[in-house]
PDB file of C-alpha atoms in Angstrom:
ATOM      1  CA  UNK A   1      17.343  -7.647  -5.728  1.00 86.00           C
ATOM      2  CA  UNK A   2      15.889  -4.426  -4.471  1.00 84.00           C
ATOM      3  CA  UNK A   3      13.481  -5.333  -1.618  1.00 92.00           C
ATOM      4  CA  UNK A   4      11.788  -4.578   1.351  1.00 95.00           C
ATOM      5  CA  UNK A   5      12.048  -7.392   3.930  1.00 96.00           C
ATOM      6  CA  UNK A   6       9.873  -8.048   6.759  1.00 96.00           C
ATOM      7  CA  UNK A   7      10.189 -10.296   9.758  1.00 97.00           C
ATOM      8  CA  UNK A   8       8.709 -12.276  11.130  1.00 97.00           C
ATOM      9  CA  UNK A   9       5.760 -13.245   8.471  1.00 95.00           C
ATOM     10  CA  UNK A  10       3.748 -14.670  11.155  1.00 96.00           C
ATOM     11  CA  UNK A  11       3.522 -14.075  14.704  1.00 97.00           C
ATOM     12  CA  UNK A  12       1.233 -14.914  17.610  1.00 97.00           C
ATOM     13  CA  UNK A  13       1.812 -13.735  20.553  1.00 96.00           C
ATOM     14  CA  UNK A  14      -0.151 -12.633  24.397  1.00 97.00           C
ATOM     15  CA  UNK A  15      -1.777  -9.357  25.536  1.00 97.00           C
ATOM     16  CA  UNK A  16       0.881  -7.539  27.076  1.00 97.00           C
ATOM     17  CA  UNK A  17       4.683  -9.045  25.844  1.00 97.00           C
ATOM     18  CA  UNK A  18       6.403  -6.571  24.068  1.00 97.00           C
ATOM     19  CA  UNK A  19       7.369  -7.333  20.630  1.00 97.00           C
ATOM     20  CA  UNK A  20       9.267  -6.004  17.548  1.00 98.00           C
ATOM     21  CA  UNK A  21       8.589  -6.387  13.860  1.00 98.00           C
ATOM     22  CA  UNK A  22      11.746  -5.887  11.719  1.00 98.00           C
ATOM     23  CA  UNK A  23      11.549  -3.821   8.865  1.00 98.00           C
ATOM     24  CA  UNK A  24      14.616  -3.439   6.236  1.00 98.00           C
ATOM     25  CA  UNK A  25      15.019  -1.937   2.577  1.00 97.00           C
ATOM     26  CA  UNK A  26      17.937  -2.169   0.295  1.00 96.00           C
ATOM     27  CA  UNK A  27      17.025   1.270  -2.486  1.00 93.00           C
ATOM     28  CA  UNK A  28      18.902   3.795  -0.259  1.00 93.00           C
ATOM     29  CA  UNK A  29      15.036   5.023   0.030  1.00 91.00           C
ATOM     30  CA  UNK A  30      14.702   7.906   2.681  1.00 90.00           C
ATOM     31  CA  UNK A  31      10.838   7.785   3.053  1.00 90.00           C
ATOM     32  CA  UNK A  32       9.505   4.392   5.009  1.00 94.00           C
ATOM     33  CA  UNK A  33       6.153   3.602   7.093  1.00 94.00           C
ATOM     34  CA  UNK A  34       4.159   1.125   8.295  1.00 97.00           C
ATOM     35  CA  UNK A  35       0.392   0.127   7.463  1.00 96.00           C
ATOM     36  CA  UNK A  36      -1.778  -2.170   9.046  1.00 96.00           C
ATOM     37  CA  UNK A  37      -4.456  -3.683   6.603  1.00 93.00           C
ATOM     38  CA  UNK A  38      -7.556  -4.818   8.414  1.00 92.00           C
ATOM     39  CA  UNK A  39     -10.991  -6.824   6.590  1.00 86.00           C
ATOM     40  CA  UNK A  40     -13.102  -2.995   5.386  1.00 83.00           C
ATOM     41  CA  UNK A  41     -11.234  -0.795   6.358  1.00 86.00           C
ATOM     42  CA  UNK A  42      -8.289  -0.774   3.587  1.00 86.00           C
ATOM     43  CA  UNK A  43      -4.720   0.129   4.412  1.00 90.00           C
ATOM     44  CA  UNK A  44      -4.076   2.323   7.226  1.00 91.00           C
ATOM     45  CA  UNK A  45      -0.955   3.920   7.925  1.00 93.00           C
ATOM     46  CA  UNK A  46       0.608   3.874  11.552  1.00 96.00           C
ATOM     47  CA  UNK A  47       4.206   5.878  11.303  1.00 96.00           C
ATOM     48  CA  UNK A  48       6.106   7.382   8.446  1.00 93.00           C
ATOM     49  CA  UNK A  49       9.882   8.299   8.369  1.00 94.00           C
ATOM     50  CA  UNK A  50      10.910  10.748   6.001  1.00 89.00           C
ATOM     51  CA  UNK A  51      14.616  10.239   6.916  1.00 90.00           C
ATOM     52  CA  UNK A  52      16.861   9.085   9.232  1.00 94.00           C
ATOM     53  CA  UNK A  53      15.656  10.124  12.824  1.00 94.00           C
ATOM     54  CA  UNK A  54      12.632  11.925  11.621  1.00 93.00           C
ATOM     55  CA  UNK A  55       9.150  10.265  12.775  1.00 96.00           C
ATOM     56  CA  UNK A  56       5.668  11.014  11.925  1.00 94.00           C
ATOM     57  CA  UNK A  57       2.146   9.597  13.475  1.00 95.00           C
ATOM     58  CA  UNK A  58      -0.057   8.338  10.745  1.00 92.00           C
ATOM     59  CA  UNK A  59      -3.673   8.024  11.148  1.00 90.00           C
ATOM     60  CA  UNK A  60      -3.927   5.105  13.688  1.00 96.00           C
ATOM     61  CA  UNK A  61      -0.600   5.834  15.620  1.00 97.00           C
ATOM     62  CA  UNK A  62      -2.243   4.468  19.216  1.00 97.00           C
ATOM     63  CA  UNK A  63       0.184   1.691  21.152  1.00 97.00           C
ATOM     64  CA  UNK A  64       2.750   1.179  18.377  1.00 98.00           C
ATOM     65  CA  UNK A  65       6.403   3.317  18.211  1.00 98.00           C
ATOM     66  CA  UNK A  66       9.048   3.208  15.627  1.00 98.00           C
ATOM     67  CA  UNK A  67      12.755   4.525  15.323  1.00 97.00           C
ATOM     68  CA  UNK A  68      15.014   5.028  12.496  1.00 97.00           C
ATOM     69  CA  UNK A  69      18.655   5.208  13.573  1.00 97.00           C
ATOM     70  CA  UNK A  70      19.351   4.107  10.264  1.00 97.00           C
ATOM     71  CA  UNK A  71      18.396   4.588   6.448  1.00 96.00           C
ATOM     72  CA  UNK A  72      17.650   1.372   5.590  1.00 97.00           C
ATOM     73  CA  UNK A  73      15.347   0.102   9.373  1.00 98.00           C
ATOM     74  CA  UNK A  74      12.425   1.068  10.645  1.00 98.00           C
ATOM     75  CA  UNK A  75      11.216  -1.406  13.214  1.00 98.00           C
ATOM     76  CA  UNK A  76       7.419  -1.206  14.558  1.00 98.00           C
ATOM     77  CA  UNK A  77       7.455  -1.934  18.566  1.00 98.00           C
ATOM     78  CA  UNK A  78       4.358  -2.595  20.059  1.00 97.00           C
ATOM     79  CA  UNK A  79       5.411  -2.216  24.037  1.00 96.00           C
ATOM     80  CA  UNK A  80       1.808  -3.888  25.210  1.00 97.00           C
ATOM     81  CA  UNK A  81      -0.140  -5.489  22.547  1.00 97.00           C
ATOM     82  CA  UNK A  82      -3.550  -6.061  22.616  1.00 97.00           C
ATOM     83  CA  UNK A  83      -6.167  -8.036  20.499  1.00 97.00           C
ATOM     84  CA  UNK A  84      -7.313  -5.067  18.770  1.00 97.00           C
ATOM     85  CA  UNK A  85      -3.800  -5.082  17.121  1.00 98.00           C
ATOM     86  CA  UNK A  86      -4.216  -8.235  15.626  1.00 98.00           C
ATOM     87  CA  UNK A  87      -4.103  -7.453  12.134  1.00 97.00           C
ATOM     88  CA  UNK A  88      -1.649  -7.725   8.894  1.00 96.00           C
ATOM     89  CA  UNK A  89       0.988  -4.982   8.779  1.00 97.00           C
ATOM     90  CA  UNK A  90       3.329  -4.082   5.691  1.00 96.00           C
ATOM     91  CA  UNK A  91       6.658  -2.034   6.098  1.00 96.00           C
ATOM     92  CA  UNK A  92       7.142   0.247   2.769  1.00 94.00           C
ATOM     93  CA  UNK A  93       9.884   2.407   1.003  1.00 93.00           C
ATOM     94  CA  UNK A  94      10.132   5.011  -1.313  1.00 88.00           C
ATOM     95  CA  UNK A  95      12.627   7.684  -2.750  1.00 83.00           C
ATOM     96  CA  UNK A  96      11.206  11.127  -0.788  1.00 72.00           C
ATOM     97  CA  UNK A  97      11.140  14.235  -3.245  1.00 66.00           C
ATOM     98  CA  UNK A  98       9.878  14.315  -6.554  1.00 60.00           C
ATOM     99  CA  UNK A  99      11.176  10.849  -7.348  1.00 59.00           C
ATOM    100  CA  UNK A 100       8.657   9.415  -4.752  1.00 59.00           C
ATOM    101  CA  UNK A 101       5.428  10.870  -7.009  1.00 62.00           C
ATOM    102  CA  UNK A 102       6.756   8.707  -9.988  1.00 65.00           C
ATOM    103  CA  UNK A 103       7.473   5.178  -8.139  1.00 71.00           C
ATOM    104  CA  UNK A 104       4.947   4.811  -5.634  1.00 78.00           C
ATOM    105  CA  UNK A 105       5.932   2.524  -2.649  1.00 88.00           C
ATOM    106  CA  UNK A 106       7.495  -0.806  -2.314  1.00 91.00           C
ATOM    107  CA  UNK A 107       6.294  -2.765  -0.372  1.00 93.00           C
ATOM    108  CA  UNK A 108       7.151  -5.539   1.862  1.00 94.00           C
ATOM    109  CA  UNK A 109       5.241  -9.161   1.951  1.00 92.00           C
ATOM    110  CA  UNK A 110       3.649  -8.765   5.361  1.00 95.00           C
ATOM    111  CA  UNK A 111       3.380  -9.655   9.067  1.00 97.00           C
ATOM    112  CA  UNK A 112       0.218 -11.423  10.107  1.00 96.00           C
ATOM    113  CA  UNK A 113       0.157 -10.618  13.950  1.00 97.00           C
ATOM    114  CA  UNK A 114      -2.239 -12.257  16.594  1.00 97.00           C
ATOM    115  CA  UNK A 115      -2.145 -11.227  19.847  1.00 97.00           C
ATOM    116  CA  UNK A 116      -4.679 -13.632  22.048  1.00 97.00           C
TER     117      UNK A 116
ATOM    118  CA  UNK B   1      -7.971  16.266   2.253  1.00 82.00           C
ATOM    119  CA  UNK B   2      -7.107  14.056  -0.241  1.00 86.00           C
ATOM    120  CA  UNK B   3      -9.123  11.164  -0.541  1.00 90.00           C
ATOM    121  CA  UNK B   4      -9.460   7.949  -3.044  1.00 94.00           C
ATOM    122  CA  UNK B   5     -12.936   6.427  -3.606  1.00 95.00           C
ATOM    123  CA  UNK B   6     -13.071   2.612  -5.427  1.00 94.00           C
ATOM    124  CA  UNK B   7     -16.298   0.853  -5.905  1.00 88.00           C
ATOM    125  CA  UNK B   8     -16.692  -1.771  -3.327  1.00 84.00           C
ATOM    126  CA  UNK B   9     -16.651  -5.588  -4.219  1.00 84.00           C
ATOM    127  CA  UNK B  10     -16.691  -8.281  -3.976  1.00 93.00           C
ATOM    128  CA  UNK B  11     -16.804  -8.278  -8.120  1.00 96.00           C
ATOM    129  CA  UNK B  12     -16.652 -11.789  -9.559  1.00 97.00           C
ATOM    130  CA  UNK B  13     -16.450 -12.313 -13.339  1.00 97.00           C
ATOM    131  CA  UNK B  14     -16.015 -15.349 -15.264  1.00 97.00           C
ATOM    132  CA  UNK B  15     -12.776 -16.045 -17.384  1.00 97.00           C
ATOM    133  CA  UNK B  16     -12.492 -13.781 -20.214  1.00 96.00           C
ATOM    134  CA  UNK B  17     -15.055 -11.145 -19.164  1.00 97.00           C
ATOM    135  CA  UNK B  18     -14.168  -7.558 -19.356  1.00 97.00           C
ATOM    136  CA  UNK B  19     -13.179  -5.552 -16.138  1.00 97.00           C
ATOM    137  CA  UNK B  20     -13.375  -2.490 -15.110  1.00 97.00           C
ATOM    138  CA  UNK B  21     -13.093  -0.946 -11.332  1.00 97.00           C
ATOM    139  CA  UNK B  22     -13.677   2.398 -10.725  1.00 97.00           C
ATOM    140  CA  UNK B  23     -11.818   4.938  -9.175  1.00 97.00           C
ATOM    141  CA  UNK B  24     -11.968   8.801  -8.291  1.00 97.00           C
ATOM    142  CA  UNK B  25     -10.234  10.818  -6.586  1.00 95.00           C
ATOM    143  CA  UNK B  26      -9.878  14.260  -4.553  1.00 94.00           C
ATOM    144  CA  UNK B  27      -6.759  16.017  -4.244  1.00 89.00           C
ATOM    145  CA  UNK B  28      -5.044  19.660  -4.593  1.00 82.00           C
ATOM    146  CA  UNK B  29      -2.185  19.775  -7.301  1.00 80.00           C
ATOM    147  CA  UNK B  30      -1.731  17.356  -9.434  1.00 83.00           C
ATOM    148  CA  UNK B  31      -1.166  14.177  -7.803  1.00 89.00           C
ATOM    149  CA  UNK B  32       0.433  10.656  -9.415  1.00 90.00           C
ATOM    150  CA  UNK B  33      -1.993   7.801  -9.533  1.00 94.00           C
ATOM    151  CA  UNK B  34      -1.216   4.462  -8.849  1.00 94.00           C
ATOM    152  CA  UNK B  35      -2.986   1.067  -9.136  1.00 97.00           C
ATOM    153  CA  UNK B  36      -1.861  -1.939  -6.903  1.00 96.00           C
ATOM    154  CA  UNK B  37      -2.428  -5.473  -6.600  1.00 96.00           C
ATOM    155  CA  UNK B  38      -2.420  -7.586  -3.783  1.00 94.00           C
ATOM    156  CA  UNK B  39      -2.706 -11.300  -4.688  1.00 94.00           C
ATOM    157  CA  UNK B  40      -3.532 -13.554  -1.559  1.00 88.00           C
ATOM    158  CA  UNK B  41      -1.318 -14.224   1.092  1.00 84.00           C
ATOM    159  CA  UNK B  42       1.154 -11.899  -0.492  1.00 86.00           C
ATOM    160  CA  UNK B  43       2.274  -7.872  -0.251  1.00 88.00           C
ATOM    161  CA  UNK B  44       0.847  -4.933  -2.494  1.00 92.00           C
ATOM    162  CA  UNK B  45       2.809  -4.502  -6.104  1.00 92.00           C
ATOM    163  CA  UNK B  46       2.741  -1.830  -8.080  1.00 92.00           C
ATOM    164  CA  UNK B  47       0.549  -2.586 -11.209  1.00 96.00           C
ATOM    165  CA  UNK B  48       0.751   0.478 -12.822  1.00 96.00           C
ATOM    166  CA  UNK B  49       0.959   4.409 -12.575  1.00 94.00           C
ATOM    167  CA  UNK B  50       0.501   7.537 -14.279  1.00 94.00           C
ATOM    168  CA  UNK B  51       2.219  10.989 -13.218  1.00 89.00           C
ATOM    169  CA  UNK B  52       0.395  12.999 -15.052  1.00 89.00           C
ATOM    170  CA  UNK B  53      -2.838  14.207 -16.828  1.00 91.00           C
ATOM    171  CA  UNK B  54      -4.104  11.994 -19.970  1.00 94.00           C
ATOM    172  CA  UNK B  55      -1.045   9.367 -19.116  1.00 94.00           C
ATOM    173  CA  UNK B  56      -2.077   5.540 -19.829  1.00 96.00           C
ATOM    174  CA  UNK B  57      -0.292   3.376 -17.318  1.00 96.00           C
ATOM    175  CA  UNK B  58      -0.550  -0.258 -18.685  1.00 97.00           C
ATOM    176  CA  UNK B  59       0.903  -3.269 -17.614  1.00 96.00           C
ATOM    177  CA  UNK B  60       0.066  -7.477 -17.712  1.00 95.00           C
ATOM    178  CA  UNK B  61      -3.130  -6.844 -20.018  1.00 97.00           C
ATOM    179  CA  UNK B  62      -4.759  -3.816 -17.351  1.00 98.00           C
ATOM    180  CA  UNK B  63      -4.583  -0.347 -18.492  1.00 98.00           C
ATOM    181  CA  UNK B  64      -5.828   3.278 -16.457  1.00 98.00           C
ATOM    182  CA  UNK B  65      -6.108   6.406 -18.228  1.00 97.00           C
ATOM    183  CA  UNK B  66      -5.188   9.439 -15.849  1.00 96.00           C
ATOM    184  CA  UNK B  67      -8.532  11.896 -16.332  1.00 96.00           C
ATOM    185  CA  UNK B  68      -8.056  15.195 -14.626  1.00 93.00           C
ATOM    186  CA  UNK B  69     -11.408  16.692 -16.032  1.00 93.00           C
ATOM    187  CA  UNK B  70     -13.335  13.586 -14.343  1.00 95.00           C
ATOM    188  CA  UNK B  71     -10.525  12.921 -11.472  1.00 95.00           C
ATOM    189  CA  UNK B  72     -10.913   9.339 -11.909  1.00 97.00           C
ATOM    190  CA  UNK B  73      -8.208   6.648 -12.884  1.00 97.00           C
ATOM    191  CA  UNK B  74     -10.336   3.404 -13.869  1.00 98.00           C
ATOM    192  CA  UNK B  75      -8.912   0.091 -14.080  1.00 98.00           C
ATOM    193  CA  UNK B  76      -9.522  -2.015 -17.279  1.00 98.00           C
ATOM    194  CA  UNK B  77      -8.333  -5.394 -18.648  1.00 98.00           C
ATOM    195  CA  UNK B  78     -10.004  -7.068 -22.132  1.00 97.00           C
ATOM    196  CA  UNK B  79      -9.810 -10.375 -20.912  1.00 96.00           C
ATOM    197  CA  UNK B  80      -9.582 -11.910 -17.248  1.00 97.00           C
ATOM    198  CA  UNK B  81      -7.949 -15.133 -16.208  1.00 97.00           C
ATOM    199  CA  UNK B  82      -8.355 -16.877 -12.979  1.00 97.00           C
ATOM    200  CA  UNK B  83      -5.147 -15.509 -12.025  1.00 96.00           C
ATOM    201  CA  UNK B  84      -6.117 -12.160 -11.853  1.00 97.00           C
ATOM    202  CA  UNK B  85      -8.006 -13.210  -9.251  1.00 97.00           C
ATOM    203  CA  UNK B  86      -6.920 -10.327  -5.938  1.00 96.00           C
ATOM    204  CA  UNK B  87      -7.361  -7.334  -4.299  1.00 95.00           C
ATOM    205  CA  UNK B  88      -7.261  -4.073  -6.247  1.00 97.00           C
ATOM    206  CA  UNK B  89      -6.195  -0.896  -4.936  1.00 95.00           C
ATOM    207  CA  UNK B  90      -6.426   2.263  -6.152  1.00 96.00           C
ATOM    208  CA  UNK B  91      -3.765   4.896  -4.558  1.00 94.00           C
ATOM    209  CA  UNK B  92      -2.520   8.503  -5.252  1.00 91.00           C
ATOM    210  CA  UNK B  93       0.472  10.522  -4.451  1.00 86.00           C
ATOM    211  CA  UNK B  94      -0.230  14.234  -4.268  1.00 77.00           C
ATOM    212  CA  UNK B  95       3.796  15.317  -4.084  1.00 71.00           C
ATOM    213  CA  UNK B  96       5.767  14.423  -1.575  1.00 67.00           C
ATOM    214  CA  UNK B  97       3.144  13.426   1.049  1.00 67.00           C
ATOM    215  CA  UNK B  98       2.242   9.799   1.884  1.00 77.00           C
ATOM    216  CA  UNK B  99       0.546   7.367  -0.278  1.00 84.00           C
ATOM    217  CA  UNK B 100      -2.932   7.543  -0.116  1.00 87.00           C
ATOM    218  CA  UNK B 101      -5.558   4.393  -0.567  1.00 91.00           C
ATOM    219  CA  UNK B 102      -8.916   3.350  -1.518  1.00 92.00           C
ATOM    220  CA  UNK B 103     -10.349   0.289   0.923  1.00 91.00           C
ATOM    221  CA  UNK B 104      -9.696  -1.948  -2.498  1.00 93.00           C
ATOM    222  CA  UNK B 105     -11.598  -4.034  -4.822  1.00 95.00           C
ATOM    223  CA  UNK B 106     -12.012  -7.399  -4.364  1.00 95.00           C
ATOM    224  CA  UNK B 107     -11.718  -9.527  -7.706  1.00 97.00           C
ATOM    225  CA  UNK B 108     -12.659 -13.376  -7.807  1.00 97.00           C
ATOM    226  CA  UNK B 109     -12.337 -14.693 -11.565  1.00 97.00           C
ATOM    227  CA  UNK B 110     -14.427 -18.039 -11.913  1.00 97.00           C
ATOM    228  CA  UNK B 111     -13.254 -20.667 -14.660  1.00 94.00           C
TER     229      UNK B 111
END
């Protein structure tokens, strides 16, 4: 099943301890980033990939990094959270090019993160 | 830039009411236009899309009609059930640059 899976789904964790959310897509899709989705203010989008080692800041890039040393990851680190980064964040995929115009993204089901 | 505008919500309708949520847009080109759904606890889908000027994109009862003259793409569905009940987002693609959203539509759908 083509899919793009995120872990964990839930996750609490302290000001300060370094964490990673996994994200991983199955489509052989080049193009990947991360969005955090907070109450009014819609999806935002942290980092984009458009392939393999190439990374992009989004709109709301502050205290979050990503990699992609391969095609189908692209974890989201947060090196010091903080409670302002509690929020829900999606991973999603797409086919970069012309192909991307006519599928839109897939997306995956979401990390609810609290950082206390 | 480009840019997505949806009417805000919350919008609650009872069972079998007509919907609509609006949506315009501002972009250069011609950009694809998407509507996704996000029901609760759960990721965005894809709904439906439309690459092109005067395309319907139509799926589960909701339909959008790509207008370039009006740069909207308006969400419709005859007849609501309860389970439509979600968050609505409107979204467009101009090329090969990211995906860009309205805030979304809240829909509650009473019995």
């Amino acid at each position: 099943e083509a899919q793009v899976t995120q872990n964990p789904r839930y996750l609490i964790t302290v000001t300060g301890k370094k964490l990673t959310v996994t994200c991983s897509q199955n489509m052989n899709h080049e193009y990947m980033s991360w969005y955090r989705q907070d109450p009014g203010l819609g999806l935002r989008q942290i980092y984009y990939s458009m392939n393999v080692e190439v990374t992009d800041k989004g709109d709301v890039p502050e205290g979050y990094k990503v990699s992609r040393k391969e095609k189908r990851n692209f974890p989201l680190i947060l090196e010091s959270p903080s409670p302002n980064q509690t929020s829900l964040y999606f991973c999603a995929s797409t086919h970069y090019g012309g192909t991307g115009s006519r599928y839109g993204y897939t997306f995956g089901s979401g990390t609810r993160l609290t950082v206390v | 830039g480009d840019s997505v505008t949806q009417m805000e919500g919350p919008v609650t309708l009872s069972e079998e009411a007509f919907l609509t949520i609006n949506c315009t847009y501002t972009a250069t080109g011609y950009p694809s236009l998407f509507w996704y759904v996000q029901y609760p606890g759960e990721g965005l889908q894809l709904l439906l899309k439309a690459t092109k000027a005067d395309d319907k994109g139509s799926n589960k009862g909701f339909e959008a009609t790509y207008r370039k003259e009006t740069t909207s793409f308006h969400l419709e569905k005859g007849s609501v059930q309860v389970s439509d009940s979600a968050v609505y987002f409107c979204a467009l693609m101009p090329g090969n640059t990211p995906l860009v959203f309205g805030k979304g539509t809240r829909l509650s759908v009473i019995a």
